Amino acid sequence: MRWMEVARVMIPFVAFDFLALSGRNHGDVGREVHVEEERQGDVYWMKKALDEARLALDEGEFPVGCVVVSEGEVVATGRRRGTAHGPGNELDHAEVVALRTLMAQGGLASGKKATLYCTMEPCLMCFAAILLSDIGRVVWAFEDVMGGGTSCDLSSVGPLYQEKGLEVVSRVRRNESLALFKAFFSRPDNAYWQGSFLEQYTLKAAVGA
């Protein structure tokens, strides 16, 4: 937390000095402060998603955790299901579990904005579900090099998806998420994506982390 405290102290000084030298207006600095606060918020909320991922790992599941945050509160959580025994299913992803919970509660109230935090980059299935759930931002931790969907070119798909505005922020608390995936793939009894490109990439990335 120390770096976050330093950031709060230093922002006013940097803003003042920069204004004095460059002549930028206070509106620009205000936006920069907002971006910094948003970044700190992303770090904070990703920890909540990592908590869900650790619970999944403790249960023998693929360690993906997810939280949906709206107006400073967690409104839904989810963690990966269906991978502890055998090859696993590809429906109970952490994001889908969280979105189901959100929908069961009536969804987002009209006009409310939400950010979905996930410890792994959403796949194409989850990315589509997120878009259709009117989530405004997605923040993920570790890249899914085998099935990540957030780099999908929405201009090449149907208008249902093209019209959805979505901000994507990547690699927040990446190394903490990477450590969980390393722990999962290092288990000799793991059968989920055993020997896959994702496993190989993860274990190699963990060496250099």
Short mmCIF file of C-alpha atoms in Angstrom, two decimals:
data_model
loop_
_atom_site.label_atom_id
_atom_site.label_comp_id
_atom_site.label_asym_id
_atom_site.label_seq_id
_atom_site.Cartn_x
_atom_site.Cartn_y
_atom_site.Cartn_z
CA MET A 1 0.00 0.00 0.00
CA ARG A 2 2.96 2.35 0.45
CA TRP A 3 3.24 3.20 -3.25
CA MET A 4 -0.43 4.11 -3.27
CA GLU A 5 0.08 6.51 -0.37
CA VAL A 6 3.06 8.07 -2.11
CA ALA A 7 0.99 8.52 -5.27
CA ARG A 8 -1.69 10.46 -3.39
CA VAL A 9 0.89 12.73 -1.80
CA MET A 10 2.84 13.36 -4.99
CA ILE A 11 -0.03 14.09 -7.39
CA PRO A 12 -0.69 17.68 -6.20
CA PHE A 13 3.01 18.56 -6.35
CA VAL A 14 3.51 17.09 -9.81
CA ALA A 15 0.35 18.75 -11.07
CA PHE A 16 1.42 22.18 -9.77
CA ASP A 17 4.93 21.91 -11.15
CA PHE A 18 3.69 20.68 -14.52
CA LEU A 19 1.14 23.46 -14.77
CA ALA A 20 3.77 26.07 -13.96
CA LEU A 21 6.06 24.78 -16.68
CA SER A 22 3.58 23.89 -19.40
CA GLY A 23 0.62 26.19 -18.89
CA ARG A 24 -1.86 23.31 -18.92
CA ASN A 25 -5.27 24.01 -17.44
CA HIS A 26 -6.66 22.58 -14.23
CA GLY A 27 -9.21 20.48 -16.10
CA ASP A 28 -6.41 18.42 -17.65
CA VAL A 29 -4.83 17.81 -14.25
CA GLY A 30 -8.20 16.90 -12.78
CA ARG A 31 -8.60 14.20 -15.39
CA GLU A 32 -5.11 12.88 -14.65
CA VAL A 33 -5.93 12.65 -10.94
CA HIS A 34 -9.13 10.81 -11.82
CA VAL A 35 -7.18 8.33 -13.93
CA GLU A 36 -4.73 7.74 -11.08
CA GLU A 37 -7.57 7.19 -8.61
CA GLU A 38 -9.22 4.78 -11.05
CA ARG A 39 -5.95 2.86 -11.40
CA GLN A 40 -5.63 2.56 -7.64
CA GLY A 41 -9.23 1.39 -7.48
CA ASP A 42 -8.48 -1.29 -10.07
CA VAL A 43 -5.60 -2.58 -7.93
CA TYR A 44 -7.87 -2.68 -4.87
CA TRP A 45 -10.79 -4.46 -6.53
CA MET A 46 -8.56 -6.94 -8.33
CA LYS A 47 -7.46 -8.15 -4.91
CA LYS A 48 -11.10 -9.13 -4.29
CA ALA A 49 -11.09 -11.12 -7.53
CA LEU A 50 -7.83 -12.76 -6.48
CA ASP A 51 -9.47 -13.77 -3.19
CA GLU A 52 -12.11 -15.61 -5.23
CA ALA A 53 -9.39 -17.22 -7.34
CA ARG A 54 -7.62 -18.49 -4.21
CA LEU A 55 -10.87 -20.05 -3.02
CA ALA A 56 -11.17 -21.79 -6.38
CA LEU A 57 -7.60 -23.09 -6.09
CA ASP A 58 -8.29 -24.36 -2.56
CA GLU A 59 -11.23 -26.28 -4.00
CA GLY A 60 -9.02 -27.84 -6.66
CA GLU A 61 -10.47 -25.66 -9.41
CA PHE A 62 -8.75 -23.62 -12.10
CA PRO A 63 -7.90 -20.43 -10.16
CA VAL A 64 -10.00 -17.80 -11.89
CA GLY A 65 -11.94 -15.34 -9.73
CA CYS A 66 -14.26 -12.52 -10.69
CA VAL A 67 -16.06 -9.61 -9.03
CA VAL A 68 -18.46 -7.07 -10.49
CA VAL A 69 -18.23 -3.62 -8.92
CA SER A 70 -20.77 -0.82 -9.22
CA GLU A 71 -20.62 2.54 -7.44
CA GLY A 72 -17.92 1.39 -5.06
CA GLU A 73 -19.57 -1.89 -4.04
CA VAL A 74 -19.18 -5.51 -5.06
CA VAL A 75 -22.54 -6.50 -6.53
CA ALA A 76 -21.63 -10.02 -7.72
CA THR A 77 -18.82 -12.54 -7.37
CA GLY A 78 -17.86 -15.75 -9.11
CA ARG A 79 -15.11 -18.31 -9.34
CA ARG A 80 -14.37 -21.15 -11.74
CA ARG A 81 -16.37 -24.33 -11.38
CA GLY A 82 -16.27 -27.74 -13.02
CA THR A 83 -12.52 -28.30 -13.47
CA ALA A 84 -11.57 -30.14 -10.28
CA HIS A 85 -12.40 -33.57 -11.70
CA GLY A 86 -11.64 -34.69 -15.23
CA PRO A 87 -11.20 -32.41 -18.24
CA GLY A 88 -13.75 -29.90 -16.95
CA ASN A 89 -16.70 -28.13 -18.54
CA GLU A 90 -16.46 -24.89 -20.47
CA LEU A 91 -19.62 -23.22 -19.20
CA ASP A 92 -19.01 -22.43 -15.55
CA HIS A 93 -16.37 -19.77 -16.04
CA ALA A 94 -15.90 -17.29 -13.22
CA GLU A 95 -17.30 -14.42 -15.28
CA VAL A 96 -20.43 -16.38 -16.24
CA VAL A 97 -20.99 -17.41 -12.62
CA ALA A 98 -20.72 -13.77 -11.53
CA LEU A 99 -23.02 -12.54 -14.32
CA ARG A 100 -25.61 -15.18 -13.45
CA THR A 101 -25.56 -13.94 -9.88
CA LEU A 102 -25.94 -10.37 -11.07
CA MET A 103 -28.88 -11.28 -13.31
CA ALA A 104 -30.54 -13.25 -10.50
CA GLN A 105 -30.47 -10.03 -8.49
CA GLY A 106 -32.21 -8.14 -11.26
CA GLY A 107 -29.13 -6.93 -13.10
CA LEU A 108 -27.75 -3.41 -12.98
CA ALA A 109 -30.16 -0.62 -12.14
CA SER A 110 -30.89 1.74 -15.01
CA GLY A 111 -28.08 4.21 -15.55
CA LYS A 112 -25.63 2.48 -13.21
CA LYS A 113 -22.14 1.67 -14.43
CA ALA A 114 -20.13 -1.40 -13.52
CA THR A 115 -16.64 -2.82 -13.88
CA LEU A 116 -15.90 -6.53 -14.06
CA TYR A 117 -12.59 -7.65 -12.55
CA CYS A 118 -11.24 -11.06 -13.51
CA THR A 119 -7.95 -12.74 -12.68
CA MET A 120 -7.64 -14.08 -16.22
CA GLU A 121 -8.45 -12.45 -19.52
CA PRO A 122 -12.04 -13.40 -20.50
CA CYS A 123 -12.50 -15.88 -23.31
CA LEU A 124 -14.72 -15.18 -26.33
CA MET A 125 -17.78 -16.69 -24.64
CA CYS A 126 -17.36 -14.60 -21.51
CA PHE A 127 -16.45 -11.47 -23.46
CA ALA A 128 -19.69 -11.72 -25.44
CA ALA A 129 -21.71 -12.26 -22.26
CA ILE A 130 -20.04 -9.23 -20.66
CA LEU A 131 -20.86 -7.07 -23.66
CA LEU A 132 -24.52 -8.10 -23.59
CA SER A 133 -24.73 -7.45 -19.83
CA ASP A 134 -23.96 -3.74 -20.32
CA ILE A 135 -20.77 -3.88 -18.28
CA GLY A 136 -18.80 -0.71 -19.06
CA ARG A 137 -15.27 -1.80 -18.14
CA VAL A 138 -13.32 -5.04 -17.91
CA VAL A 139 -10.10 -5.30 -15.93
CA TRP A 140 -8.10 -8.53 -16.09
CA ALA A 141 -4.87 -9.75 -14.50
CA PHE A 142 -3.22 -12.60 -16.44
CA GLU A 143 -3.39 -13.01 -20.21
CA ASP A 144 -5.16 -16.03 -21.67
CA VAL A 145 -2.73 -16.69 -24.51
CA MET A 146 -4.70 -19.70 -25.68
CA GLY A 147 -8.27 -18.41 -25.64
CA GLY A 148 -8.40 -14.75 -24.65
CA GLY A 149 -11.18 -12.81 -26.33
CA THR A 150 -10.75 -9.17 -25.36
CA SER A 151 -8.66 -8.37 -28.42
CA CYS A 152 -11.54 -9.36 -30.67
CA ASP A 153 -12.21 -6.79 -33.38
CA LEU A 154 -15.81 -5.81 -32.66
CA SER A 155 -16.07 -4.01 -35.99
CA SER A 156 -15.95 -7.40 -37.72
CA VAL A 157 -18.95 -8.87 -35.87
CA GLY A 158 -22.66 -8.11 -35.86
CA PRO A 159 -24.18 -4.76 -34.81
CA LEU A 160 -25.42 -6.26 -31.53
CA TYR A 161 -21.80 -6.29 -30.36
CA GLN A 162 -20.45 -3.38 -32.40
CA GLU A 163 -22.70 -0.93 -30.61
CA LYS A 164 -21.45 -1.86 -27.15
CA GLY A 165 -18.83 0.47 -25.75
CA LEU A 166 -16.39 -1.35 -23.50
CA GLU A 167 -13.10 -0.27 -21.92
CA VAL A 168 -10.55 -3.02 -21.31
CA VAL A 169 -7.67 -2.69 -18.84
CA SER A 170 -5.07 -5.45 -18.76
CA ARG A 171 -2.43 -6.97 -16.47
CA VAL A 172 -3.50 -5.49 -13.14
CA ARG A 173 -1.81 -7.53 -10.36
CA ARG A 174 -0.63 -9.91 -13.08
CA ASN A 175 2.14 -11.60 -11.08
CA GLU A 176 -0.20 -12.48 -8.21
CA SER A 177 -2.57 -14.15 -10.62
CA LEU A 178 0.32 -15.85 -12.43
CA ALA A 179 1.46 -17.38 -9.11
CA LEU A 180 -1.95 -19.01 -8.65
CA PHE A 181 -1.91 -20.51 -12.14
CA LYS A 182 1.62 -21.77 -11.58
CA ALA A 183 0.47 -23.47 -8.39
CA PHE A 184 -2.43 -25.08 -10.25
CA PHE A 185 -0.38 -26.36 -13.16
CA SER A 186 2.35 -27.62 -10.81
CA ARG A 187 -0.05 -30.08 -9.19
CA PRO A 188 0.58 -33.62 -10.46
CA ASP A 189 -3.11 -34.54 -10.18
CA ASN A 190 -4.28 -31.66 -12.36
CA ALA A 191 -6.08 -32.85 -15.48
CA TYR A 192 -7.44 -29.54 -16.74
CA TRP A 193 -5.46 -28.22 -19.74
CA GLN A 194 -2.64 -30.56 -18.80
CA GLY A 195 0.14 -30.35 -21.40
CA SER A 196 -1.56 -27.44 -23.16
CA PHE A 197 0.08 -24.35 -24.61
CA LEU A 198 -1.46 -22.37 -21.74
CA GLU A 199 0.24 -24.61 -19.18
CA GLN A 200 3.60 -24.35 -20.95
CA TYR A 201 3.32 -20.57 -21.31
CA THR A 202 2.30 -20.13 -17.67
CA LEU A 203 5.11 -22.20 -16.22
CA LYS A 204 7.66 -20.47 -18.45
CA ALA A 205 6.30 -17.02 -17.54
CA ALA A 206 6.46 -17.89 -13.86
CA VAL A 207 10.20 -18.53 -14.12
CA GLY A 208 10.84 -14.98 -15.26
CA ALA A 209 8.33 -13.31 -12.93
#
